[in-house]
Tab-separated table of C-alpha atoms in Angstrom:
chain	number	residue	atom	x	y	z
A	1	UNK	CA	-11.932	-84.495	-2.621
A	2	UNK	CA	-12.202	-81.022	-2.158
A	3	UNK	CA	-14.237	-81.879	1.520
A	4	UNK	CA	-11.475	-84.526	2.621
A	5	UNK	CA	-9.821	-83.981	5.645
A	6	UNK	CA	-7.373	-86.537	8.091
A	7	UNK	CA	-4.890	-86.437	10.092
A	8	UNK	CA	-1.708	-88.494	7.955
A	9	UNK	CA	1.832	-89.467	8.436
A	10	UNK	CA	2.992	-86.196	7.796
A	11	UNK	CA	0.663	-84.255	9.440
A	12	UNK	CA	-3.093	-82.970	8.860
A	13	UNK	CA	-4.058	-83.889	4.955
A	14	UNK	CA	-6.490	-81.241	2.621
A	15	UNK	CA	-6.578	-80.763	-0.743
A	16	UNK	CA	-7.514	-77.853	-2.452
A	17	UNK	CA	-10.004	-77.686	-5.443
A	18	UNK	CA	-7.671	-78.648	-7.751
A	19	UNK	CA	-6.835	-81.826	-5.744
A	20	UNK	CA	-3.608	-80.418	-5.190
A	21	UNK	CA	-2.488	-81.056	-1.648
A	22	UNK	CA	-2.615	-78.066	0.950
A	23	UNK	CA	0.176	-78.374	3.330
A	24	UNK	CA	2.216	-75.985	5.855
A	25	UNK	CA	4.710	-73.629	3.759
A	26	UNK	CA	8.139	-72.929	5.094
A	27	UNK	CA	9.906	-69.846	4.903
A	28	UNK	CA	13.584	-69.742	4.605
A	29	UNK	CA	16.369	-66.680	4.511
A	30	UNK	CA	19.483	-66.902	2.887
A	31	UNK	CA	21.945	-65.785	6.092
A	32	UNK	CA	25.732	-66.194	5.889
A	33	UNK	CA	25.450	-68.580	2.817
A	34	UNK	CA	23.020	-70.893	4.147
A	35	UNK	CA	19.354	-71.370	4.403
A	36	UNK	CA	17.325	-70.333	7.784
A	37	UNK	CA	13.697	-70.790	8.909
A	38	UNK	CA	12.020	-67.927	9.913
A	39	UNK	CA	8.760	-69.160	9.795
A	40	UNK	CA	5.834	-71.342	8.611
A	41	UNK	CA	2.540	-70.379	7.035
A	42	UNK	CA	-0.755	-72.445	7.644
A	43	UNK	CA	-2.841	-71.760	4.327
A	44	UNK	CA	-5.541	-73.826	5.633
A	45	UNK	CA	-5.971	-71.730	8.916
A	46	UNK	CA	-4.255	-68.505	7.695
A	47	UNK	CA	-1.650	-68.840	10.468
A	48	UNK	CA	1.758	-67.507	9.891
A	49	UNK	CA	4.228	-68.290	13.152
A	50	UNK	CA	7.158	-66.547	12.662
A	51	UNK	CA	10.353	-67.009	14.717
A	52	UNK	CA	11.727	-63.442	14.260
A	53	UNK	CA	15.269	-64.486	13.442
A	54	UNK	CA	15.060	-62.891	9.715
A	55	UNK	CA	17.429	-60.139	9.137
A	56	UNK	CA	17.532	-57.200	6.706
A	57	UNK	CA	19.866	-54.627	4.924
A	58	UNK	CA	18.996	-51.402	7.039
A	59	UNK	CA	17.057	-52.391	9.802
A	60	UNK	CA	13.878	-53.409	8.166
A	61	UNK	CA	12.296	-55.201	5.414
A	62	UNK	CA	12.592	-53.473	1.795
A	63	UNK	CA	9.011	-52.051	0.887
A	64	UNK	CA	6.655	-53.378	-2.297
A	65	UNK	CA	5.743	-49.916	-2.972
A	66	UNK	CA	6.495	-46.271	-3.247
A	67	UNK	CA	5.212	-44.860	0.191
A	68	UNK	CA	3.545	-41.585	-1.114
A	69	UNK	CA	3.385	-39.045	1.958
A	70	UNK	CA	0.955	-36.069	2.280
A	71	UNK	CA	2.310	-33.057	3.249
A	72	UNK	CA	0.615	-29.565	3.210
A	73	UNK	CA	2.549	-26.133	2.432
A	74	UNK	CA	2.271	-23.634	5.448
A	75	UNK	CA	2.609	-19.969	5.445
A	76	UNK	CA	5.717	-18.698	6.705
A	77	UNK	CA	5.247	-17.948	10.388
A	78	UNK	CA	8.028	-15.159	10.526
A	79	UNK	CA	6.098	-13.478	7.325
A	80	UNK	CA	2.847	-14.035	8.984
A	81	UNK	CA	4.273	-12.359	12.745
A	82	UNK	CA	6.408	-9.367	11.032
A	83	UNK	CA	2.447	-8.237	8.813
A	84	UNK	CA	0.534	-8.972	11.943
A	85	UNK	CA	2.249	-6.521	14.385
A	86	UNK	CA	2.367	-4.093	11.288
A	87	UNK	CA	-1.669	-4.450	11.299
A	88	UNK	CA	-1.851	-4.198	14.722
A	89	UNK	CA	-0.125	-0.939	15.240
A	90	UNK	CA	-2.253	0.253	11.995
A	91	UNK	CA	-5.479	-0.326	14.030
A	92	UNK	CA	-3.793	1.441	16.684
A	93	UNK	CA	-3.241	4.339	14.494
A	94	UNK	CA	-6.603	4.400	12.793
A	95	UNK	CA	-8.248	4.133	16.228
A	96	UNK	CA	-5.967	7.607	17.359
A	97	UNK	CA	-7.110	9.144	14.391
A	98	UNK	CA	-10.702	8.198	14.725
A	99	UNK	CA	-10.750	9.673	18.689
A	100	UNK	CA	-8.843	12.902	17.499
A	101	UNK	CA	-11.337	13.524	14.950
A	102	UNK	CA	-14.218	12.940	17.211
A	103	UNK	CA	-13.027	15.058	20.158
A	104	UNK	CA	-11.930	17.654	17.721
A	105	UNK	CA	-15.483	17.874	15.477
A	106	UNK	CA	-16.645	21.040	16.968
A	107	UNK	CA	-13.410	23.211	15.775
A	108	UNK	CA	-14.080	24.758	12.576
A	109	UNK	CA	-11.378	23.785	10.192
A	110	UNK	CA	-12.553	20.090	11.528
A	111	UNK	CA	-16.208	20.534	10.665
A	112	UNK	CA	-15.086	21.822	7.092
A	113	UNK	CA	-13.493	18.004	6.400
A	114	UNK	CA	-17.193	16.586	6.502
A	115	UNK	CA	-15.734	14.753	9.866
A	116	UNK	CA	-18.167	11.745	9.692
A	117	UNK	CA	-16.776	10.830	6.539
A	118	UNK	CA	-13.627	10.560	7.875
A	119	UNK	CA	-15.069	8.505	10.892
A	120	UNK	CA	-15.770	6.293	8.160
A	121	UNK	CA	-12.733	5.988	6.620
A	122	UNK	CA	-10.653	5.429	9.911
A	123	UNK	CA	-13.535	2.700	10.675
A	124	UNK	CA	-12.516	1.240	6.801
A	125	UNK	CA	-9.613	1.040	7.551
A	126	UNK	CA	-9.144	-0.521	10.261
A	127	UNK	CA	-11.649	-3.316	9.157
A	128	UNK	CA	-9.381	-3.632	6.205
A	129	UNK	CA	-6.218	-4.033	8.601
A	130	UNK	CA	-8.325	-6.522	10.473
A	131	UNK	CA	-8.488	-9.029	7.295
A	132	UNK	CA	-5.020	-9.492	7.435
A	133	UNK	CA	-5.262	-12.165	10.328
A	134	UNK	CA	-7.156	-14.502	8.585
A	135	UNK	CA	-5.905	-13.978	5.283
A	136	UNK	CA	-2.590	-15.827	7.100
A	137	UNK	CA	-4.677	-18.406	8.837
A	138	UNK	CA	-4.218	-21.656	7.367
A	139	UNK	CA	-3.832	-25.513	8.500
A	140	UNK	CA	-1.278	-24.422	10.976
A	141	UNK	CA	-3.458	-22.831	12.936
A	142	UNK	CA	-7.123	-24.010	12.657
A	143	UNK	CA	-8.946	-27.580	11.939
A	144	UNK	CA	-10.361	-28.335	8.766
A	145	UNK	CA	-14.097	-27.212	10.293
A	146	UNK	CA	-13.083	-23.829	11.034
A	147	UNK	CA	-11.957	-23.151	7.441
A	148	UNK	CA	-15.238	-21.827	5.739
A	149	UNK	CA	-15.742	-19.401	8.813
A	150	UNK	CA	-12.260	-18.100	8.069
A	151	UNK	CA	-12.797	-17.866	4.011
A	152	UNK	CA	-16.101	-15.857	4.875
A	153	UNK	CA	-14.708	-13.224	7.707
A	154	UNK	CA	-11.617	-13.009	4.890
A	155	UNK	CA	-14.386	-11.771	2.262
A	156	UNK	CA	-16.680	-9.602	4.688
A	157	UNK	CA	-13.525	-7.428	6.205
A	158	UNK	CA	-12.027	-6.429	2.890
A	159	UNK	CA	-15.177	-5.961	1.155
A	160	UNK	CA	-16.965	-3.779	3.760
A	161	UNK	CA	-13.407	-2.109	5.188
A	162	UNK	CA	-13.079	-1.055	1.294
A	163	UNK	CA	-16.648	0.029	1.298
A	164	UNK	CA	-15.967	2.176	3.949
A	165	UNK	CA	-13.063	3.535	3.677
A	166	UNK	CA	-12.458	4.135	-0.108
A	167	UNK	CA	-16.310	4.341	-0.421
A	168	UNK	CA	-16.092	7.597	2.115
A	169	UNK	CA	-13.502	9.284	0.068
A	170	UNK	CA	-14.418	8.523	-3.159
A	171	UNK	CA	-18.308	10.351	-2.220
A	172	UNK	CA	-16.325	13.401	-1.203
A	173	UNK	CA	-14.455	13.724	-4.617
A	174	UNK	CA	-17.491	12.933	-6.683
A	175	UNK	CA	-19.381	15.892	-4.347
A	176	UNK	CA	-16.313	17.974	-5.154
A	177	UNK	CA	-16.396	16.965	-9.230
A	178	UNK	CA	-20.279	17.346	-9.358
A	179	UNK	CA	-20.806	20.591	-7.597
A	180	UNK	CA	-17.827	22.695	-8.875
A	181	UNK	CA	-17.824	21.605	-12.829
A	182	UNK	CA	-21.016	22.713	-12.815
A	183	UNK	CA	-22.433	24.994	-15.437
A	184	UNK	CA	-22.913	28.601	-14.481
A	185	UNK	CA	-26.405	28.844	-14.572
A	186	UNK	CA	-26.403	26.425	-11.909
A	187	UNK	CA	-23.873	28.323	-8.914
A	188	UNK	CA	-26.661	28.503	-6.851
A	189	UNK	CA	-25.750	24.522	-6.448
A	190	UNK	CA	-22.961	25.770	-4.665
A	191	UNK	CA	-24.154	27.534	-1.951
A	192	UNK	CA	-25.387	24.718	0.390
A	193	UNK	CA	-24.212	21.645	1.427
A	194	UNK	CA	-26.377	18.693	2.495
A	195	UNK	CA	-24.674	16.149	4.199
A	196	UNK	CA	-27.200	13.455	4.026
A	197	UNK	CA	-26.253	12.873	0.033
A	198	UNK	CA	-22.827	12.415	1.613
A	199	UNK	CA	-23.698	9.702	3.669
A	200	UNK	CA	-26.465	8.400	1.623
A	201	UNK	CA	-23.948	7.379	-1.660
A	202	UNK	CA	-21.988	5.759	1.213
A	203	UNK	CA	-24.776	3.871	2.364
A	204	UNK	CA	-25.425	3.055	-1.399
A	205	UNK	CA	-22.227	1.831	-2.031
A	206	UNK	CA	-21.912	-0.088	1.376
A	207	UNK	CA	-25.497	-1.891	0.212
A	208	UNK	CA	-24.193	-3.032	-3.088
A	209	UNK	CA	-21.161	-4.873	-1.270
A	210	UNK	CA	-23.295	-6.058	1.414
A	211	UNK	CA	-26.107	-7.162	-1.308
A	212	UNK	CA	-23.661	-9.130	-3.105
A	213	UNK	CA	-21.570	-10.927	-0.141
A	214	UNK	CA	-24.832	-11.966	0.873
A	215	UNK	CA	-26.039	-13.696	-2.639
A	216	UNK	CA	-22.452	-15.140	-3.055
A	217	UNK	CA	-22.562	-16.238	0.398
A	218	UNK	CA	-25.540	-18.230	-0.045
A	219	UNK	CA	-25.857	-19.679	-3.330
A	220	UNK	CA	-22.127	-20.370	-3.846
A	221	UNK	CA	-20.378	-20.552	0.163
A	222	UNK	CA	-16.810	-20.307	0.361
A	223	UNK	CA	-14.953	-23.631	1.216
A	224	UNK	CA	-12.162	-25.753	1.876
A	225	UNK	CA	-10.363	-26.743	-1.224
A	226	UNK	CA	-7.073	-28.760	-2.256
A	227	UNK	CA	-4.333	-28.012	-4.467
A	228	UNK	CA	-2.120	-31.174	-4.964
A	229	UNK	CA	1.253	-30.341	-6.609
A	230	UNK	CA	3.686	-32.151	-8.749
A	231	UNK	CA	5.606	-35.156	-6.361
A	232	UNK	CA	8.590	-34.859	-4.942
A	233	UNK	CA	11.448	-37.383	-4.927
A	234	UNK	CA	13.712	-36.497	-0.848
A	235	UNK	CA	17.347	-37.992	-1.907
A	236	UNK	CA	18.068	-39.626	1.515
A	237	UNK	CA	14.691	-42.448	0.520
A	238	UNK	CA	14.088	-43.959	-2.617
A	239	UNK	CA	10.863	-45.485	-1.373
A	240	UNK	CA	9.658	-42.662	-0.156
A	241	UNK	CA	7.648	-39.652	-2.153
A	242	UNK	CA	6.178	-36.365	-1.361
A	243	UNK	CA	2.826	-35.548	-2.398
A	244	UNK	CA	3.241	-31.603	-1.280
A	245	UNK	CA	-0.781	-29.977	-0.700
A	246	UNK	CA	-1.975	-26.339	-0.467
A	247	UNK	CA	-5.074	-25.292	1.352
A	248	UNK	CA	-7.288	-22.379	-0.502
A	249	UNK	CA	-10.842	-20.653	-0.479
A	250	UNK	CA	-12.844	-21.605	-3.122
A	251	UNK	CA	-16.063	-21.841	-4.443
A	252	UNK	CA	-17.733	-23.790	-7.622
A	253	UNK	CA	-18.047	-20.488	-9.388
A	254	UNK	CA	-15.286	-18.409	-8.071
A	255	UNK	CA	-13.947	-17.069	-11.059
A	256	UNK	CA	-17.637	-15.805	-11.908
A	257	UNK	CA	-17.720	-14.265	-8.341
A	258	UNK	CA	-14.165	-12.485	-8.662
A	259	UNK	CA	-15.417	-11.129	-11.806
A	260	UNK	CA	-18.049	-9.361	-10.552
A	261	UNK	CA	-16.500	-8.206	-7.296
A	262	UNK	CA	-13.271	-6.823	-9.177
A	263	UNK	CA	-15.343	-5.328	-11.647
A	264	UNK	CA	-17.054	-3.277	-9.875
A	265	UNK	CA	-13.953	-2.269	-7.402
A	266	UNK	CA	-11.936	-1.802	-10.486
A	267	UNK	CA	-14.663	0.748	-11.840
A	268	UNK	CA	-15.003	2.726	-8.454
A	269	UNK	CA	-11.172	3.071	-8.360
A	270	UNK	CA	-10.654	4.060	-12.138
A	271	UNK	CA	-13.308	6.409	-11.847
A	272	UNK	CA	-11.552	7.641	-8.131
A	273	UNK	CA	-8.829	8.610	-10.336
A	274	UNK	CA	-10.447	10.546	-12.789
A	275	UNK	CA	-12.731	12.712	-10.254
A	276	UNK	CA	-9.458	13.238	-8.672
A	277	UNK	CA	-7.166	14.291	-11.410
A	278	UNK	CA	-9.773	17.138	-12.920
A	279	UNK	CA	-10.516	18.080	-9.220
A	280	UNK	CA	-6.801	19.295	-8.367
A	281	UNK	CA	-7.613	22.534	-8.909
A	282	UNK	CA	-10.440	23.583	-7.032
A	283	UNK	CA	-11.057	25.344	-4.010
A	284	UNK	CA	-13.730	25.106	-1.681
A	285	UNK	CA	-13.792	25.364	2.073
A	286	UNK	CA	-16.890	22.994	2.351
A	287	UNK	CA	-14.726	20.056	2.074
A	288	UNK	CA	-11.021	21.679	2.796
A	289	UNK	CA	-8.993	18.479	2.855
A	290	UNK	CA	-10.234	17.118	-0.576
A	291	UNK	CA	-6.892	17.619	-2.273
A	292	UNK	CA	-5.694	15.192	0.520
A	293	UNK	CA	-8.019	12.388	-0.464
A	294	UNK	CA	-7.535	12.825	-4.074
A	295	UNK	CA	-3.620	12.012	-2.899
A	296	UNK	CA	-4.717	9.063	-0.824
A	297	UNK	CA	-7.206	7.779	-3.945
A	298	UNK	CA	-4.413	7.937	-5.872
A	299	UNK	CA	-2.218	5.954	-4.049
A	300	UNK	CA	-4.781	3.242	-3.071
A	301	UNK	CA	-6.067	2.891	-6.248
A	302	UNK	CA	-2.582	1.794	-7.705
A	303	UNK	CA	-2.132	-0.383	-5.286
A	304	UNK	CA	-5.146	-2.372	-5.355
A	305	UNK	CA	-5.236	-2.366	-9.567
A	306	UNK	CA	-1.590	-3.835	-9.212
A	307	UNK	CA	-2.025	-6.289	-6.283
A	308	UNK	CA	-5.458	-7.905	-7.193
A	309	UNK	CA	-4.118	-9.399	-10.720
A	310	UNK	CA	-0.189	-10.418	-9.200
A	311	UNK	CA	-2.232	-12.180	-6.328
A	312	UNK	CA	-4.262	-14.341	-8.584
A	313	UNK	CA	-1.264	-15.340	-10.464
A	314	UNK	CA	0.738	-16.138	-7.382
A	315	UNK	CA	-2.313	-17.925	-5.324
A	316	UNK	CA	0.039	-21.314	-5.828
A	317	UNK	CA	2.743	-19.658	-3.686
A	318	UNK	CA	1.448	-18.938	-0.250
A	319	UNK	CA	3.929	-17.072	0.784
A	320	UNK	CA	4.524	-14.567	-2.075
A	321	UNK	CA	0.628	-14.142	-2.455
A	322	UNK	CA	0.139	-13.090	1.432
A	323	UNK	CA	3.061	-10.879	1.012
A	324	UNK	CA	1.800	-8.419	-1.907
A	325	UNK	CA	-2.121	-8.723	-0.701
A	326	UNK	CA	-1.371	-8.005	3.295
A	327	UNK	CA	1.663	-5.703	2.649
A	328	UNK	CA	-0.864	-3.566	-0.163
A	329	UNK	CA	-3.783	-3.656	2.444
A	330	UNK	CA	-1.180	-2.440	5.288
A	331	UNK	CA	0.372	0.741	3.392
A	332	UNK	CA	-2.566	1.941	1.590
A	333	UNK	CA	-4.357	1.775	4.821
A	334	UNK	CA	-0.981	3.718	6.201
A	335	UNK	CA	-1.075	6.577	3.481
A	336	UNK	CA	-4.460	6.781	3.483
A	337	UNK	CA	-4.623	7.743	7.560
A	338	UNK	CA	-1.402	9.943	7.565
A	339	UNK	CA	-2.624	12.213	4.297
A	340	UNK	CA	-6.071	12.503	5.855
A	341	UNK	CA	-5.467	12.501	9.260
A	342	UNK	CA	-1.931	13.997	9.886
A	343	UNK	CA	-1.922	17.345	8.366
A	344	UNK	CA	-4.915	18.249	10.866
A	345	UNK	CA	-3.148	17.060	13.786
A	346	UNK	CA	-0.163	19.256	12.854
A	347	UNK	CA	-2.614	22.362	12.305
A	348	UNK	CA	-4.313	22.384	15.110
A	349	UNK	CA	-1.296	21.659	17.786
A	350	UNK	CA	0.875	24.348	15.592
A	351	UNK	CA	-1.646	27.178	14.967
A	352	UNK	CA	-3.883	26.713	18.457
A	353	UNK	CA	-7.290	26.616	16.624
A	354	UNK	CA	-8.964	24.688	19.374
A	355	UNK	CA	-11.714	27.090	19.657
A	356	UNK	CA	-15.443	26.082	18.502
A	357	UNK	CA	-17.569	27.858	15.698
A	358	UNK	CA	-19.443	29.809	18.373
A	359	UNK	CA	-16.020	30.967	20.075
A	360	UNK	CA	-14.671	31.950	17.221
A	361	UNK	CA	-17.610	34.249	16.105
A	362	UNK	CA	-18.238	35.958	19.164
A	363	UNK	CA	-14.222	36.631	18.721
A	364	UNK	CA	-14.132	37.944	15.535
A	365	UNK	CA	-17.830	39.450	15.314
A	366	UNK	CA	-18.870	39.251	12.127
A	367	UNK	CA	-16.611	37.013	10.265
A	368	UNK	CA	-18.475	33.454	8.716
A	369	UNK	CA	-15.556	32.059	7.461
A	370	UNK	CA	-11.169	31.722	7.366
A	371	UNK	CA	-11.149	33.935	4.113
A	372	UNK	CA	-13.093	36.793	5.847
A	373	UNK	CA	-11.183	36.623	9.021
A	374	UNK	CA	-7.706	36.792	7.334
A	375	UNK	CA	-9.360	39.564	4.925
A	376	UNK	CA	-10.534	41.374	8.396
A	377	UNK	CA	-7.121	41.075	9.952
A	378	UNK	CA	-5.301	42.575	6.864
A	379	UNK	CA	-7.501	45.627	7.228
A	380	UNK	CA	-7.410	46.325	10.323
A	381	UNK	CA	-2.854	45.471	9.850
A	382	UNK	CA	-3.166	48.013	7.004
A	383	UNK	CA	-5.224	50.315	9.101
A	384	UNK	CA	-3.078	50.980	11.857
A	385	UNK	CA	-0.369	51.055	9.408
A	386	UNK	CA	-1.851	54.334	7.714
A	387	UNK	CA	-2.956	55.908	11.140
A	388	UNK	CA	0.632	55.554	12.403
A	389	UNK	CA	1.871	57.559	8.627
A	390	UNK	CA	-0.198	60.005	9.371
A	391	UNK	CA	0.564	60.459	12.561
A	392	UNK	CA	4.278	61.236	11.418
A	393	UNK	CA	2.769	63.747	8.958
A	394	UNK	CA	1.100	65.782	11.111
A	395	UNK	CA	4.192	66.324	13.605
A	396	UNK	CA	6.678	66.963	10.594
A	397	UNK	CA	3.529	69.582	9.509
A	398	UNK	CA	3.846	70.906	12.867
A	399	UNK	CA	7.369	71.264	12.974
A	400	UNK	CA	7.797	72.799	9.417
A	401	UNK	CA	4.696	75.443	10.736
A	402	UNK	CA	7.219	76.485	14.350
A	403	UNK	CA	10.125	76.736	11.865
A	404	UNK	CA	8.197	79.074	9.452
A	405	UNK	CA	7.167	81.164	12.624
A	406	UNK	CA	10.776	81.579	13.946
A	407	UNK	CA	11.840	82.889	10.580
A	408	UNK	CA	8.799	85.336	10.236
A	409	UNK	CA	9.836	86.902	13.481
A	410	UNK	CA	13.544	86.913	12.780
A	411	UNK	CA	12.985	88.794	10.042
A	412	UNK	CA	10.312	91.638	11.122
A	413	UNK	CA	13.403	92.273	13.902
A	414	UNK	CA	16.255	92.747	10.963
A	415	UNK	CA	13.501	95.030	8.441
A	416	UNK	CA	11.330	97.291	10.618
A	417	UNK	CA	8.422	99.005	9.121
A	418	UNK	CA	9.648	102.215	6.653
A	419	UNK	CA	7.361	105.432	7.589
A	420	UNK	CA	5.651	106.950	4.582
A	421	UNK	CA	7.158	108.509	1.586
A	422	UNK	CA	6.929	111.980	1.590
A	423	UNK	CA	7.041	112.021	-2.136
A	424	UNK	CA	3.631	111.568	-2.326
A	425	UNK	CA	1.955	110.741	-5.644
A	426	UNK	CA	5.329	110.535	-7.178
A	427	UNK	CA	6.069	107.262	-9.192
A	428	UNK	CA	7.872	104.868	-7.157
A	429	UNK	CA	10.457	102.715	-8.438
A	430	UNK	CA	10.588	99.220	-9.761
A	431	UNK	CA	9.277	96.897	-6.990
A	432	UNK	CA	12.221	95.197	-4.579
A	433	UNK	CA	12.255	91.163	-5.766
A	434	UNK	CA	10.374	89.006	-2.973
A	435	UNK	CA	12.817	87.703	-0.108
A	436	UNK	CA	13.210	84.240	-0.667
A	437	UNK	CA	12.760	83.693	3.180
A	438	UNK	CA	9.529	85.590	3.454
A	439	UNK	CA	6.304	83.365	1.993
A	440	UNK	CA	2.783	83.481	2.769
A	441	UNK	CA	0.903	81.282	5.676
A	442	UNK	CA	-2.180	80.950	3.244
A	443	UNK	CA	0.309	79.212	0.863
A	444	UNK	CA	1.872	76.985	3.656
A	445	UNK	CA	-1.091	76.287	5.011
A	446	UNK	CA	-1.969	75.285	1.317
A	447	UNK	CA	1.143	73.167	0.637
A	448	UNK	CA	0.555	71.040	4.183
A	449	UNK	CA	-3.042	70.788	3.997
């Protein structure tokens, strides 16, 4: 039965397994209140000939399923413009800062702000500002191949731009703390300065970052990850729903990872703070500007310990997470460049101390440093001082002497000499009371001397 096949009255005869008869099926539409054909289906052949005269409510045919459409959420491109130029022109700035500092290392007051560690810190910083670009990269603007190279150079800048920059200041203040809260049997300490510790703890520090990028790199790589959100009903289509999609950087063990890295940034920073705060009051012309950093550790370390837990919390909400990470990167790089950099601009241009080391000490002769030089120059003020008092005491002695003169011979004219008493031995009278005119040069002599 099943392999019986003929052409019949009626048309072309099979039956199915079932010995039921398969024939053509005709499809009908209800139009206007009666029945048209719109088409036949051929089971047997798995032909459908349709006549296209079917017509639907809205235009098309109503769907047998919820169309579910992917979409992903984008950054903000006005948010991600607006940061970008205010990165840009902080590269700008740490790049002015960096040449002034380098053209200006032989001055003095320059050389006393360890100016290689600032070199480093402009460098941090502007490898910090850097990271902002591809911290707003996202589908928009690069394929789904690109992504892990973006996650990585995201990691890299702001782990090696904080390395350097807060890594630089945060050596001077510990140099400051270490040297300076030292016991007094151990001043000698004091007296020299060797800058390769300096740049060695930097070094140090800038290994430990580098050490542990590297490891996270390669056992556990950065990657392309989804988050699919809640779906979303648009009023205007009932068949329609949104499936809305955010892209992040991830890894299998990045809350292990995070751990570790905002451990140990957290520690540095805390401990930034502390060095800082029982540092305020010392003095020391060795590193002159390290009130200035303590300012600038202060203000970056808030900002990162405020930023790095709201970002996590907000890493669903692209655009409020770019916001506080970029816009914390941006003015801590900001404050950090103006305290250190600024004030030194502003010193040299107002005061003129352009001149070299050398210059300086063939000027001044024997003065090593500012605090001799300004105790020279009040010396030599107070000296010329005195010599111009005494000047004015030796004319008004001179005067007083011609006046005393004038009055001795005024008088010898008035009293001329008596001759001798013929009396003889006889007793002479009480003495005549001294003129109150006439006095003795020895005396005056005595008085001015």
């Amino acid at each position: 039965m099943n392999s019986s096949s003929f052409e019949g009255v009626s048309g072309h005869v099979v039956f199915d397994a079932s010995g039921s008869r398969m024939a053509w099926t005709l499809i009908e539409q209800l139009q206007g209140g009666s029945y048209k054909k719109i088409g036949y289906y051929d089971s047997t052949k798995d032909d459908l000939s349709w006549s296209k005269t079917d017509k639907w409510i809205g235009g098309s045919p109503p769907a047998d399923q919820t169309l579910v459409i992917k979409t992903f959420r984008f950054l903000s491109q006005k948010l991600f413009i607006s940061v970008s130029v205010l990165s840009s022109l902080g590269i700008v700035l740490a790049v002015v800062c960096l040449s002034f500092n380098i053209y200006n290392s032989h001055v003095r007051y320059i050389q006393n702000s360890q100016p290689n560690l600032n070199n480093l810190t402009a460098v941090g910083c502007s490898l910090a500002l850097a990271a902002v670009f591809p911290l707003g990269l996202d589908g928009h603007h690069i394929g789904r191949s690109q992504f892990p190279f973006v996650c990585q150079a995201r990691l890299w800048l702001l782990g090696l731009g904080f390395s350097l920059g807060y890594g630089s200041m945060f050596t001077k203040i510990w140099w400051v703390h270490t040297v300076f809260t030292k016991k007094e049997e151990k001043k000698e300490w004091r007296k020299t300065l060797e800058p390769w510790k300096l740049y060695a703890t930097v070094g140090l520090l800038v290994g430990m970052d580098v050490l542990t990028l590297a490891i996270w790199q390669i056992v556990d790589p950065l990657h392309r990850t989804i988050e699919t959100f809640a779906k979303e009903e648009p009023k205007e289509d009932i068949d329609v729903s949104i499936l809305p999609q955010l892209e992040h950087c991830s890894s299998k063990k990045m809350n292990t990872w995070l751990g570790i890295f905002y451990g140990y940034k957290g520690l540095l920073l805390l401990l930034g703070i502390f060095l800082a705060y029982e540092t305020k009051s010392v003095s020391t012309e060795k590193i002159n500007d390290h009130r200035a950093v303590g300012m600038a550790i202060y203000n970056v370390a808030v900002l990162c310990l405020i930023t790095a837990p709201v970002t996590m919390i907000l890493s669903s909400q692209q655009d409020a997470a770019f916001a506080f990470a970029s816009l914390a990167i941006v003015f801590s790089s900001y404050i950090t460049l103006v305290v250190l950099f600024v004030p030194k601009m502003r010193r040299l241009i107002t005061r003129g101390e352009w001149q070299s080391e050398a210059q300086d000490t063939m000027k001044t002769g024997s003065s090593t440093n500012n605090n001799e030089e300004e105790k020279s120059r009040l010396l030599e003020k107070e000296n010329r001082e005195l010599e111009k008092i005494i000047a004015e005491k030796e004319e008004r002695v001179s005067e007083l002497r011609h006046q005393l003169q004038s009055r001795q011979q005024l008088r010898s004219r008035r009293h001329p000499p008596t001759p001798p008493d013929p009396s003889g031995g006889l007793p002479r009278g009480p003495p005549e009371p001294p003129d109150r005119l006439s006095c003795d040069g020895s005396r005056v002599h005595l008085l001015y001397k």
